[in-house]
Tab-separated table of N, CA, C and O in Angstrom:
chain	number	residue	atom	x	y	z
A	200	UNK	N	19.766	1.846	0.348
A	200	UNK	CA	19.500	0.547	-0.202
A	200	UNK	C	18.091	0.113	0.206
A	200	UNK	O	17.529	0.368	1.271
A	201	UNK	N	17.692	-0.484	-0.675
A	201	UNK	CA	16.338	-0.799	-0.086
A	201	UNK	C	16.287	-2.631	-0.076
A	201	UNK	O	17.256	-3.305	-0.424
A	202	UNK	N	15.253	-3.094	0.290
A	202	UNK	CA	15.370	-4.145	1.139
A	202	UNK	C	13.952	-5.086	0.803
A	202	UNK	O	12.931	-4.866	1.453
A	203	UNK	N	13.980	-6.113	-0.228
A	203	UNK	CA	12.775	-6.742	-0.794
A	203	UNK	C	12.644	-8.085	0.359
A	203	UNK	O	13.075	-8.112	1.512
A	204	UNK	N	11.976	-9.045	-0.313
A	204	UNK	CA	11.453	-10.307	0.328
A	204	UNK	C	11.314	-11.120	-0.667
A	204	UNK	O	11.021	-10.932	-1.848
A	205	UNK	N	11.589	-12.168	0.017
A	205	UNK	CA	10.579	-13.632	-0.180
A	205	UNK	C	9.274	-13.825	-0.479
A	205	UNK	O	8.527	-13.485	0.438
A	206	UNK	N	8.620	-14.346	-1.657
A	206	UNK	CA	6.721	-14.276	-1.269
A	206	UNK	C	6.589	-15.578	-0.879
A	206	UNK	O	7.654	-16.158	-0.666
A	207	UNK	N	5.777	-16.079	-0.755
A	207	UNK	CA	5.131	-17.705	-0.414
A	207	UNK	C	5.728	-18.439	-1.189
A	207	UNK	O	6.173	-19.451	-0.648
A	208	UNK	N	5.984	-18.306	-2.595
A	208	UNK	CA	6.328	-19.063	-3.448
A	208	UNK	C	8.004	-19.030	-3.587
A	208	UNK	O	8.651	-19.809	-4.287
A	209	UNK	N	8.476	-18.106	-2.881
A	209	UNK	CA	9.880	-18.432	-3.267
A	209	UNK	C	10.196	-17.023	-4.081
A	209	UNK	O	11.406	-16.803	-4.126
A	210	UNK	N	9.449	-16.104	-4.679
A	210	UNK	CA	9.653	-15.129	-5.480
A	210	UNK	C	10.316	-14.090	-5.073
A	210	UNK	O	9.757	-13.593	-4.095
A	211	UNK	N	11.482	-13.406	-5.460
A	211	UNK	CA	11.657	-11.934	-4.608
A	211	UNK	C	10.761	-10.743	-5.200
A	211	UNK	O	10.316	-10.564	-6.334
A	212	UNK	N	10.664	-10.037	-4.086
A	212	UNK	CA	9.180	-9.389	-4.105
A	212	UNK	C	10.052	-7.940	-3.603
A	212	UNK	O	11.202	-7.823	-3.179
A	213	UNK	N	8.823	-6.771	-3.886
A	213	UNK	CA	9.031	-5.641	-3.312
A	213	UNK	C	7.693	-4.774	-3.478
A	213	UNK	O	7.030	-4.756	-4.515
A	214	UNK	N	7.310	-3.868	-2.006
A	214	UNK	CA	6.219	-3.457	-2.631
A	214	UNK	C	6.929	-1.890	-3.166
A	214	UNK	O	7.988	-1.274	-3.044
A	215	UNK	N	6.092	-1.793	-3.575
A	215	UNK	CA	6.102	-0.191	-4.523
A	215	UNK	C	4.865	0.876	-4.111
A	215	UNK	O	4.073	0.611	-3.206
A	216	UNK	N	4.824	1.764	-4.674
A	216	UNK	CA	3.238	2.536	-5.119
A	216	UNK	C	3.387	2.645	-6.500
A	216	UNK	O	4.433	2.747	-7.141
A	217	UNK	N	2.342	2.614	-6.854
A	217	UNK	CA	2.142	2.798	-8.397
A	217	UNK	C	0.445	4.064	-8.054
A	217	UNK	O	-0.553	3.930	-7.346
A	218	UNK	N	1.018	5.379	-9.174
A	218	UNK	CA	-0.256	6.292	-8.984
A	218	UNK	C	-0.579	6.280	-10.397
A	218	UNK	O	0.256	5.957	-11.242
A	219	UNK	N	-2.188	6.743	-10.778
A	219	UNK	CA	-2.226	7.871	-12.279
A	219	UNK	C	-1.301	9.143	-12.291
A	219	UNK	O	-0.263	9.460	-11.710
A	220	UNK	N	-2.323	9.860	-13.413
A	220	UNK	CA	-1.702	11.221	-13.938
A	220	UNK	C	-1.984	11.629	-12.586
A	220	UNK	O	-1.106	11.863	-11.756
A	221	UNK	N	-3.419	11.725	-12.343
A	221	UNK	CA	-3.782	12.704	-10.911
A	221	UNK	C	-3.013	12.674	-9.870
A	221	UNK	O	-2.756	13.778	-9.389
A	222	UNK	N	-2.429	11.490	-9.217
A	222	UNK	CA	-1.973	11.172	-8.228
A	222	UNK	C	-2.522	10.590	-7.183
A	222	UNK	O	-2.633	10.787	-5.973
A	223	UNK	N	-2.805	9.891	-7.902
A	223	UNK	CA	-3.685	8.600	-7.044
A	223	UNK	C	-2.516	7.902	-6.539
A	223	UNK	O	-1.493	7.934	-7.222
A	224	UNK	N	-2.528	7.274	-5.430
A	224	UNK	CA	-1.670	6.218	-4.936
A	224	UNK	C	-1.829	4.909	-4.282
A	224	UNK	O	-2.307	4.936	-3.148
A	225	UNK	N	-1.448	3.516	-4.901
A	225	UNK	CA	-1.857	2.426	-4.447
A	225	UNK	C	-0.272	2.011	-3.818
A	225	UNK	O	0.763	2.556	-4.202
A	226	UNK	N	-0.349	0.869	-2.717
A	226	UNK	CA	0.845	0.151	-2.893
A	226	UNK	C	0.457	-1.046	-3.417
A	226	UNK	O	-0.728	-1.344	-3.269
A	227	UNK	N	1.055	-1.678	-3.897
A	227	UNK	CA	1.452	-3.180	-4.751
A	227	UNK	C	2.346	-3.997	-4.298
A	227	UNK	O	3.386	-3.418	-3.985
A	228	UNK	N	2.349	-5.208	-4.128
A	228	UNK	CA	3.310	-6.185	-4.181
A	228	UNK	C	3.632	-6.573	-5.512
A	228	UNK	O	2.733	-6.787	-6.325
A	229	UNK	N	5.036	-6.700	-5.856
A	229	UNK	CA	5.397	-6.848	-7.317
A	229	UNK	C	6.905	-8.176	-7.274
A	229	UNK	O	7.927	-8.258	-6.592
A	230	UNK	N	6.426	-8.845	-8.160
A	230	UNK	CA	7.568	-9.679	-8.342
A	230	UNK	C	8.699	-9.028	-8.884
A	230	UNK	O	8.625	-8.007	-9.566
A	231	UNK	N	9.679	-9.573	-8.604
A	231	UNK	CA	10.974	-8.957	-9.538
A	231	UNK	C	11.524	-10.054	-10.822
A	231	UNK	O	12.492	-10.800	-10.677
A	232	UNK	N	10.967	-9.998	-11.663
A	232	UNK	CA	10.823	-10.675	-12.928
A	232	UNK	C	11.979	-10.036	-14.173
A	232	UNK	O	11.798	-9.258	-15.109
A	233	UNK	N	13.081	-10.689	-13.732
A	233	UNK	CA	14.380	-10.649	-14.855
A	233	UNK	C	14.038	-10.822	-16.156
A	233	UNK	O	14.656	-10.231	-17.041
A	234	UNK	N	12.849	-11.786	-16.462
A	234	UNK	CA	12.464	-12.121	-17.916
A	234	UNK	C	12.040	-11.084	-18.457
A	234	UNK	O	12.220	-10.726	-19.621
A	235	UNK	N	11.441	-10.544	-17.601
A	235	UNK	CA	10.356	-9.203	-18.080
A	235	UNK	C	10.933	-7.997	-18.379
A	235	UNK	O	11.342	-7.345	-17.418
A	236	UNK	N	11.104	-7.407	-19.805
A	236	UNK	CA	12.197	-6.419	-20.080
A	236	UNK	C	11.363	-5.133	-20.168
A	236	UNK	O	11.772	-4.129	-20.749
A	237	UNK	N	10.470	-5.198	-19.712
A	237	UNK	CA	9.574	-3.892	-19.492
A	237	UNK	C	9.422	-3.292	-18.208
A	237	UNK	O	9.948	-3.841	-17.240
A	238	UNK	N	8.599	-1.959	-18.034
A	238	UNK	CA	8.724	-1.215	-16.844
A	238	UNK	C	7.691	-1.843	-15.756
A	238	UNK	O	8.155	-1.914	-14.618
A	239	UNK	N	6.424	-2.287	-15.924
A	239	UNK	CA	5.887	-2.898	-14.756
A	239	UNK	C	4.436	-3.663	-15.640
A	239	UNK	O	3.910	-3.231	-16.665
A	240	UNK	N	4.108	-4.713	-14.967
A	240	UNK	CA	2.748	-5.254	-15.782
A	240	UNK	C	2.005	-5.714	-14.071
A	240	UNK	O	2.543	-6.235	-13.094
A	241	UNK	N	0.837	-5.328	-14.260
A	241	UNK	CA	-0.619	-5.051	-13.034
A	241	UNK	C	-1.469	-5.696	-13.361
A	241	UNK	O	-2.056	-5.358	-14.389
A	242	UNK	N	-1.881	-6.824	-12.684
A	242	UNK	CA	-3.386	-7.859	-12.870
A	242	UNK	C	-4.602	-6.436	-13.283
A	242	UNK	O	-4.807	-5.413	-12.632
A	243	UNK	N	-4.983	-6.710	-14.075
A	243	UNK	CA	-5.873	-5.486	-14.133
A	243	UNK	C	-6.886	-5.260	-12.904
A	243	UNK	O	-7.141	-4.115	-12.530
A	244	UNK	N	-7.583	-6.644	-12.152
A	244	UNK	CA	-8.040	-5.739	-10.851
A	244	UNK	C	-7.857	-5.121	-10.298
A	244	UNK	O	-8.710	-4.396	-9.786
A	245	UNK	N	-5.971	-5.023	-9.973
A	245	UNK	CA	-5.494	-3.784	-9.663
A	245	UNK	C	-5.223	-2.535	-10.139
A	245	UNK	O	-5.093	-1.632	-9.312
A	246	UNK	N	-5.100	-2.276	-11.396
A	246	UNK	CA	-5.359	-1.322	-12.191
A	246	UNK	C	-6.524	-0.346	-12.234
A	246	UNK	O	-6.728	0.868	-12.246
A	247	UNK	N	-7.063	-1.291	-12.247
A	247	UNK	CA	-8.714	-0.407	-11.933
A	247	UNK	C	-8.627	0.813	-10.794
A	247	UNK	O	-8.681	2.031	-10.966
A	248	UNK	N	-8.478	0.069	-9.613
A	248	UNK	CA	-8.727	1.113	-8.779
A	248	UNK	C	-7.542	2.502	-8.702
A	248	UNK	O	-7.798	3.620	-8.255
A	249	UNK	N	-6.143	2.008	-9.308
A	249	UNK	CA	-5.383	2.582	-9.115
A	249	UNK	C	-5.751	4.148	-10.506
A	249	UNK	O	-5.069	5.173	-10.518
A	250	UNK	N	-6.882	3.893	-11.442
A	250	UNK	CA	-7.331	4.718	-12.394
A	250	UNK	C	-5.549	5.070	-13.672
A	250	UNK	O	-4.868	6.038	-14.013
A	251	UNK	N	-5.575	3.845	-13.871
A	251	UNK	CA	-4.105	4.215	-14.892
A	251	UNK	C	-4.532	5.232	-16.018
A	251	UNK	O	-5.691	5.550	-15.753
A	252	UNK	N	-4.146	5.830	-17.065
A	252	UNK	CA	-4.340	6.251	-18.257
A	252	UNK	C	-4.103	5.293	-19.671
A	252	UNK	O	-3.088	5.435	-20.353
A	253	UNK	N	-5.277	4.212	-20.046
A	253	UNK	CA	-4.971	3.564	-21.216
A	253	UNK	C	-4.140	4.657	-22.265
A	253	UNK	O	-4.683	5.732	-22.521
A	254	UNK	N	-3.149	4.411	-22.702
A	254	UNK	CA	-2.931	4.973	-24.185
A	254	UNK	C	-2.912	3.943	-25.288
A	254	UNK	O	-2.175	4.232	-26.231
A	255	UNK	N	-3.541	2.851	-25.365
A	255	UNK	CA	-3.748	2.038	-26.390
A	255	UNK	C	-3.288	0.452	-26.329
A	255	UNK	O	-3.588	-0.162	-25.305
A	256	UNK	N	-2.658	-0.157	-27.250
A	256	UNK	CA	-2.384	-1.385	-27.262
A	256	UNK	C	-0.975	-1.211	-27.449
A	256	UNK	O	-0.758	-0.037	-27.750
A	257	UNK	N	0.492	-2.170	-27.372
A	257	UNK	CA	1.621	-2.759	-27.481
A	257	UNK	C	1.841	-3.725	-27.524
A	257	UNK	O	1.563	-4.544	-26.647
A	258	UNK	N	2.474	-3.973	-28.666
A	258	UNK	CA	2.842	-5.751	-29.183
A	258	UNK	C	3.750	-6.075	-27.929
A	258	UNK	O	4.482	-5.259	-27.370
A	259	UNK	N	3.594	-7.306	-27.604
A	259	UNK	CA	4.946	-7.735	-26.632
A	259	UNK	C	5.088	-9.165	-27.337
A	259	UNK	O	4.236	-9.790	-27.968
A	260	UNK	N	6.776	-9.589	-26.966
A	260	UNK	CA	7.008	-10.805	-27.398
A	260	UNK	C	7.207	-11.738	-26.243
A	260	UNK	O	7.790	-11.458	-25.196
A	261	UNK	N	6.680	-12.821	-26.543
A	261	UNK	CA	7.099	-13.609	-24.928
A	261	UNK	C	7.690	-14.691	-24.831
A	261	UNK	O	7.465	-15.560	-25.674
A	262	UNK	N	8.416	-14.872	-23.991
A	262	UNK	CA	9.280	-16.078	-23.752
A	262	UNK	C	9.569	-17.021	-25.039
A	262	UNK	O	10.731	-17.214	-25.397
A	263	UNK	N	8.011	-17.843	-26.009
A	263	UNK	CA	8.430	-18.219	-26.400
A	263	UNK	C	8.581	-17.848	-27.860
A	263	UNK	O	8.575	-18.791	-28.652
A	264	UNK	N	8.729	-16.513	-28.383
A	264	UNK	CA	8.337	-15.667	-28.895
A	264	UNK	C	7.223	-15.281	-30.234
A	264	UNK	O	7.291	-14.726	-31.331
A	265	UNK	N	6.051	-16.044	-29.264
A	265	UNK	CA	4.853	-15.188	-29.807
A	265	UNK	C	4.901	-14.026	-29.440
A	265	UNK	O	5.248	-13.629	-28.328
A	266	UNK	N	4.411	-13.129	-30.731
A	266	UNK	CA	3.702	-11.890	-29.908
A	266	UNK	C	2.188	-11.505	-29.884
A	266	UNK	O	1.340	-11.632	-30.767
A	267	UNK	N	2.090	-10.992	-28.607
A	267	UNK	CA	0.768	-10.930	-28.154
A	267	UNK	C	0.541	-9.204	-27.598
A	267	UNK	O	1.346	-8.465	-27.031
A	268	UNK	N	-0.572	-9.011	-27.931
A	268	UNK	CA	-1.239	-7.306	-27.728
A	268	UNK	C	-1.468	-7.080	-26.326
A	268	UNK	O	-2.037	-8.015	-25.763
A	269	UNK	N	-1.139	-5.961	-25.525
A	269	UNK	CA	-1.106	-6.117	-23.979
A	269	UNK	C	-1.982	-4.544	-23.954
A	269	UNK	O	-1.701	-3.699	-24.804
A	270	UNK	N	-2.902	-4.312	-23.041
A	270	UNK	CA	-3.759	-3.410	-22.909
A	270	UNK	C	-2.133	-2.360	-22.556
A	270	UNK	O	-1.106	-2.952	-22.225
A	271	UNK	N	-2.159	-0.982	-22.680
A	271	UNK	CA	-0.655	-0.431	-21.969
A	271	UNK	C	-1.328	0.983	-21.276
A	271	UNK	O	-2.076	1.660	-21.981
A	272	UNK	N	-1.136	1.262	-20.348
A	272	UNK	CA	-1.146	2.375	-19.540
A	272	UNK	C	0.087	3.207	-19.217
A	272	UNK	O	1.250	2.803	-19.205
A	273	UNK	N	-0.366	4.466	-18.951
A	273	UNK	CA	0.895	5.599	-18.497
A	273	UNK	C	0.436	5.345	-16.674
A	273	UNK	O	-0.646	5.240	-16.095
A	274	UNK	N	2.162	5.317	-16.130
A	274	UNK	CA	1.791	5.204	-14.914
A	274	UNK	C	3.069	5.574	-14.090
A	274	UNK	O	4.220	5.724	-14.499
A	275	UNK	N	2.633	5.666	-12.990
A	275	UNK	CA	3.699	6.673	-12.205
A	275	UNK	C	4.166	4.897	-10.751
A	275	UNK	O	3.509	3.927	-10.372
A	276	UNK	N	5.551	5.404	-10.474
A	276	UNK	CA	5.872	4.111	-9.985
A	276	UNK	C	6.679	4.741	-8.501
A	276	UNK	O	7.245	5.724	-8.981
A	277	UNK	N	6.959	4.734	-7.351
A	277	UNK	CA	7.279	5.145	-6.347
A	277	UNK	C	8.220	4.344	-5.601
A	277	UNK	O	7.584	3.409	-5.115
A	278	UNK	N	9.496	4.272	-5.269
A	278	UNK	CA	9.957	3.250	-5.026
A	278	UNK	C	10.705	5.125	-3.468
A	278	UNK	O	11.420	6.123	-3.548
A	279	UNK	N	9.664	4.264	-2.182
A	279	UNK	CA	10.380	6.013	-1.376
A	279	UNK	C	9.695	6.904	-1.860
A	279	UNK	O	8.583	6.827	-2.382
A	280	UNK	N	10.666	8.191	-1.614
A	280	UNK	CA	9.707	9.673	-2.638
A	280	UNK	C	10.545	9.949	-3.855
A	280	UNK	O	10.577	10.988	-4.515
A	281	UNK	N	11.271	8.748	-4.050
A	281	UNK	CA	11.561	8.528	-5.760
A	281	UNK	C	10.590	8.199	-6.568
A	281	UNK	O	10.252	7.022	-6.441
A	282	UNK	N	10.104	8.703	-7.229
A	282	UNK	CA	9.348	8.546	-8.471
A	282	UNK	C	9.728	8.484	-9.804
A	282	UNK	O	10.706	9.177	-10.087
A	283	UNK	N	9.249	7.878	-10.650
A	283	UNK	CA	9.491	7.386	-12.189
A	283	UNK	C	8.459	7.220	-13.112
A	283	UNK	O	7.871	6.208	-12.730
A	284	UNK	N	7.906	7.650	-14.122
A	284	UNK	CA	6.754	7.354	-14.870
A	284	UNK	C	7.292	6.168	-16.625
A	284	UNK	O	8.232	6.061	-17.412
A	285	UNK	N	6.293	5.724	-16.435
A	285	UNK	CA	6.620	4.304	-17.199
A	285	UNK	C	5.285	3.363	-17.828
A	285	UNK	O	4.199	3.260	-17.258
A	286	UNK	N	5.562	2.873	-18.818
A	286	UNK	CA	4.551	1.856	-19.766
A	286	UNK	C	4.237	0.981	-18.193
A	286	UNK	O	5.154	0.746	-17.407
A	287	UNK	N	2.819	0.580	-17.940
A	287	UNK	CA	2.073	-0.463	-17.619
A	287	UNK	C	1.549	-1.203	-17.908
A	287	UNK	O	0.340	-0.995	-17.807
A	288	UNK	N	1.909	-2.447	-18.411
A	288	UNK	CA	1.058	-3.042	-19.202
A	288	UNK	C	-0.158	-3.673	-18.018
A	288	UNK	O	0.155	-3.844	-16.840
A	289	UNK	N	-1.671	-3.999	-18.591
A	289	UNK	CA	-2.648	-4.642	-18.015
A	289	UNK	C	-2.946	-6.200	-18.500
A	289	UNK	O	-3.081	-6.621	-19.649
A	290	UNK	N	-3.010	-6.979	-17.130
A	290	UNK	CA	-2.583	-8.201	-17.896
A	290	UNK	C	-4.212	-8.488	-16.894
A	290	UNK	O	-4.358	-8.409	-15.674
A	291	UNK	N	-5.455	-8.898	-18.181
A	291	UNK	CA	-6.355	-9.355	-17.362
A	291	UNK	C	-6.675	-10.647	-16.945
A	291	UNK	O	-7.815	-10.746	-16.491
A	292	UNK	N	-6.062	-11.580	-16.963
A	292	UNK	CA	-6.508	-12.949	-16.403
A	292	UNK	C	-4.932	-13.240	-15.318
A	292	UNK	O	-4.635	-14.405	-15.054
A	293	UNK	N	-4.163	-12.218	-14.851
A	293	UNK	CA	-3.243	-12.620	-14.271
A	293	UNK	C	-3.320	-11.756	-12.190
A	293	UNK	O	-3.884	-10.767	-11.722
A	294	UNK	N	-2.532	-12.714	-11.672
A	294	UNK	CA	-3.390	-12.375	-9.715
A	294	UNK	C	-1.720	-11.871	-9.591
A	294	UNK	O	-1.223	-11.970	-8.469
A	295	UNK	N	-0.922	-11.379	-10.622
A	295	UNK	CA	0.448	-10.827	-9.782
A	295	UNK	C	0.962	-10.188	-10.337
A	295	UNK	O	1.164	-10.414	-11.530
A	296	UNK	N	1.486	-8.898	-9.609
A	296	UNK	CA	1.972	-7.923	-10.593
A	296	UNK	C	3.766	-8.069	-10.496
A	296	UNK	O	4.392	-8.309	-9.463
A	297	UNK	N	4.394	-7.834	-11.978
A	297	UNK	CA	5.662	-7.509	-12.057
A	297	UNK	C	6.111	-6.428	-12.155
A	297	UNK	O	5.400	-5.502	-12.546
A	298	UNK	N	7.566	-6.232	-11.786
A	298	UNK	CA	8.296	-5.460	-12.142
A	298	UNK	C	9.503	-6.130	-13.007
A	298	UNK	O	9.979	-7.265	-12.980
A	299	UNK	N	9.762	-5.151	-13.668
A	299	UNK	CA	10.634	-5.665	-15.002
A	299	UNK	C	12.425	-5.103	-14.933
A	299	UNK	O	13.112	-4.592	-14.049
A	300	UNK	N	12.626	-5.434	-16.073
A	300	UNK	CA	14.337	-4.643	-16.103
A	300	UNK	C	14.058	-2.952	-16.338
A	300	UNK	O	14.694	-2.216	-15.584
A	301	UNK	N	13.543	-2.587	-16.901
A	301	UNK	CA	12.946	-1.056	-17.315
A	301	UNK	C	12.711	-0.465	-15.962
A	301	UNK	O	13.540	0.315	-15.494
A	302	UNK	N	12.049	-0.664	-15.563
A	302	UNK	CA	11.669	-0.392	-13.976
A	302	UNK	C	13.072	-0.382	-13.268
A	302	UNK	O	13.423	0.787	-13.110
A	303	UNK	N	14.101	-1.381	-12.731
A	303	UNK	CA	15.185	-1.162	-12.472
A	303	UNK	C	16.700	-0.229	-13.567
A	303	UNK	O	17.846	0.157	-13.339
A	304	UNK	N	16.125	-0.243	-14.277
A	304	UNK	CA	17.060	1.180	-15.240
A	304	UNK	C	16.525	2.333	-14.783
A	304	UNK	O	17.240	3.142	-14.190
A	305	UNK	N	15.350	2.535	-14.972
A	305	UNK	CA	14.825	3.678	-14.725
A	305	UNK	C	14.955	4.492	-13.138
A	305	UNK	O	14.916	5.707	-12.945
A	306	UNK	N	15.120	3.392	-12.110
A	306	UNK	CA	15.573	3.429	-11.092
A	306	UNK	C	16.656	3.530	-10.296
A	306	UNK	O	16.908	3.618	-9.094
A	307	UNK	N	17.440	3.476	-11.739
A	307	UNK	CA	18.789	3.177	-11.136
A	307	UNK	C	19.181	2.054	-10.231
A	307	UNK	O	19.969	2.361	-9.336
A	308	UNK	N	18.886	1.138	-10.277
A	308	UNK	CA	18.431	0.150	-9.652
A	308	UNK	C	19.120	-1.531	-9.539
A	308	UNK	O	19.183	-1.734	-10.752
A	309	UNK	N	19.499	-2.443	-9.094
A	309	UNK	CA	20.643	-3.471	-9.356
A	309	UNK	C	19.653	-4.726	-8.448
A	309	UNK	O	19.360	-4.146	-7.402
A	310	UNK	N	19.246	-5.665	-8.418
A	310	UNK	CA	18.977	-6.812	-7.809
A	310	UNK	C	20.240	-7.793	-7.386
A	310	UNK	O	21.007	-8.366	-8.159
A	311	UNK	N	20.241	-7.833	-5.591
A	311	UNK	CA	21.234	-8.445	-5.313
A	311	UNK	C	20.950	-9.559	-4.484
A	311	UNK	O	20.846	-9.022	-3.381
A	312	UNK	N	20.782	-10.622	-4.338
A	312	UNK	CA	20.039	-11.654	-3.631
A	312	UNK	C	21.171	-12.419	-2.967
A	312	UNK	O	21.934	-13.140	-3.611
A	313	UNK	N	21.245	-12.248	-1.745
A	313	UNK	CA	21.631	-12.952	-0.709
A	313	UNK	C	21.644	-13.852	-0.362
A	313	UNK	O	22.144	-14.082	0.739
């Protein structure tokens, strides 16, 4: 079982690594964002260094359902020496990265808050 947190704000949090193709490896702090039905979205400052692989653009729909074009990367996600590869979206005017429901499927994965 693994074992998240609290952030400042009240958020449950967990860090991760997120690598490229090469195997680059960053860790991240990532919200755990129920809304978010995708595999993980990265302030792009962090993206950068982590060298993702753009493969183009993806419509996303949001909350209130506009849809809006999200930069998307191939990216590798580390939760332990479990690994998973998965859509990243790059979100550039945003300071926090999520993790989504995709990310916990792919993980096999259940959020249980205490």
């Amino acid at each position: 079982m693994l074992t998240g947190y609290f952030n400042a704000n009240g958020d449950p949090c967990i860090e991760i690594e997120v690598s490229n193709p090469l195997g680059w490896k960053r860790k991240i702090e990532c919200v755990i964002d129920t809304g978010f039905t995708g595999f993980l979205s990265i302030p792009m400052v962090q993206a950068f260094p982590i060298g993702l692989l753009l493969i183009g653009t993806i419509p996303v729909t949001l909350a209130d359902g506009r849809v809006s074009y999200k930069l998307a990367c191939l990216g590798g996600a580390y939760l332990g020496q479990e690994g998973q590869i998965g859509i990243v979206l790059i979100e550039p005017s945003s300071d926090q990265a999520l993790l989504g429901i995709d990310f916990l499927k792919k993980f096999n994965k259940r959020l249980v808050v205490d």
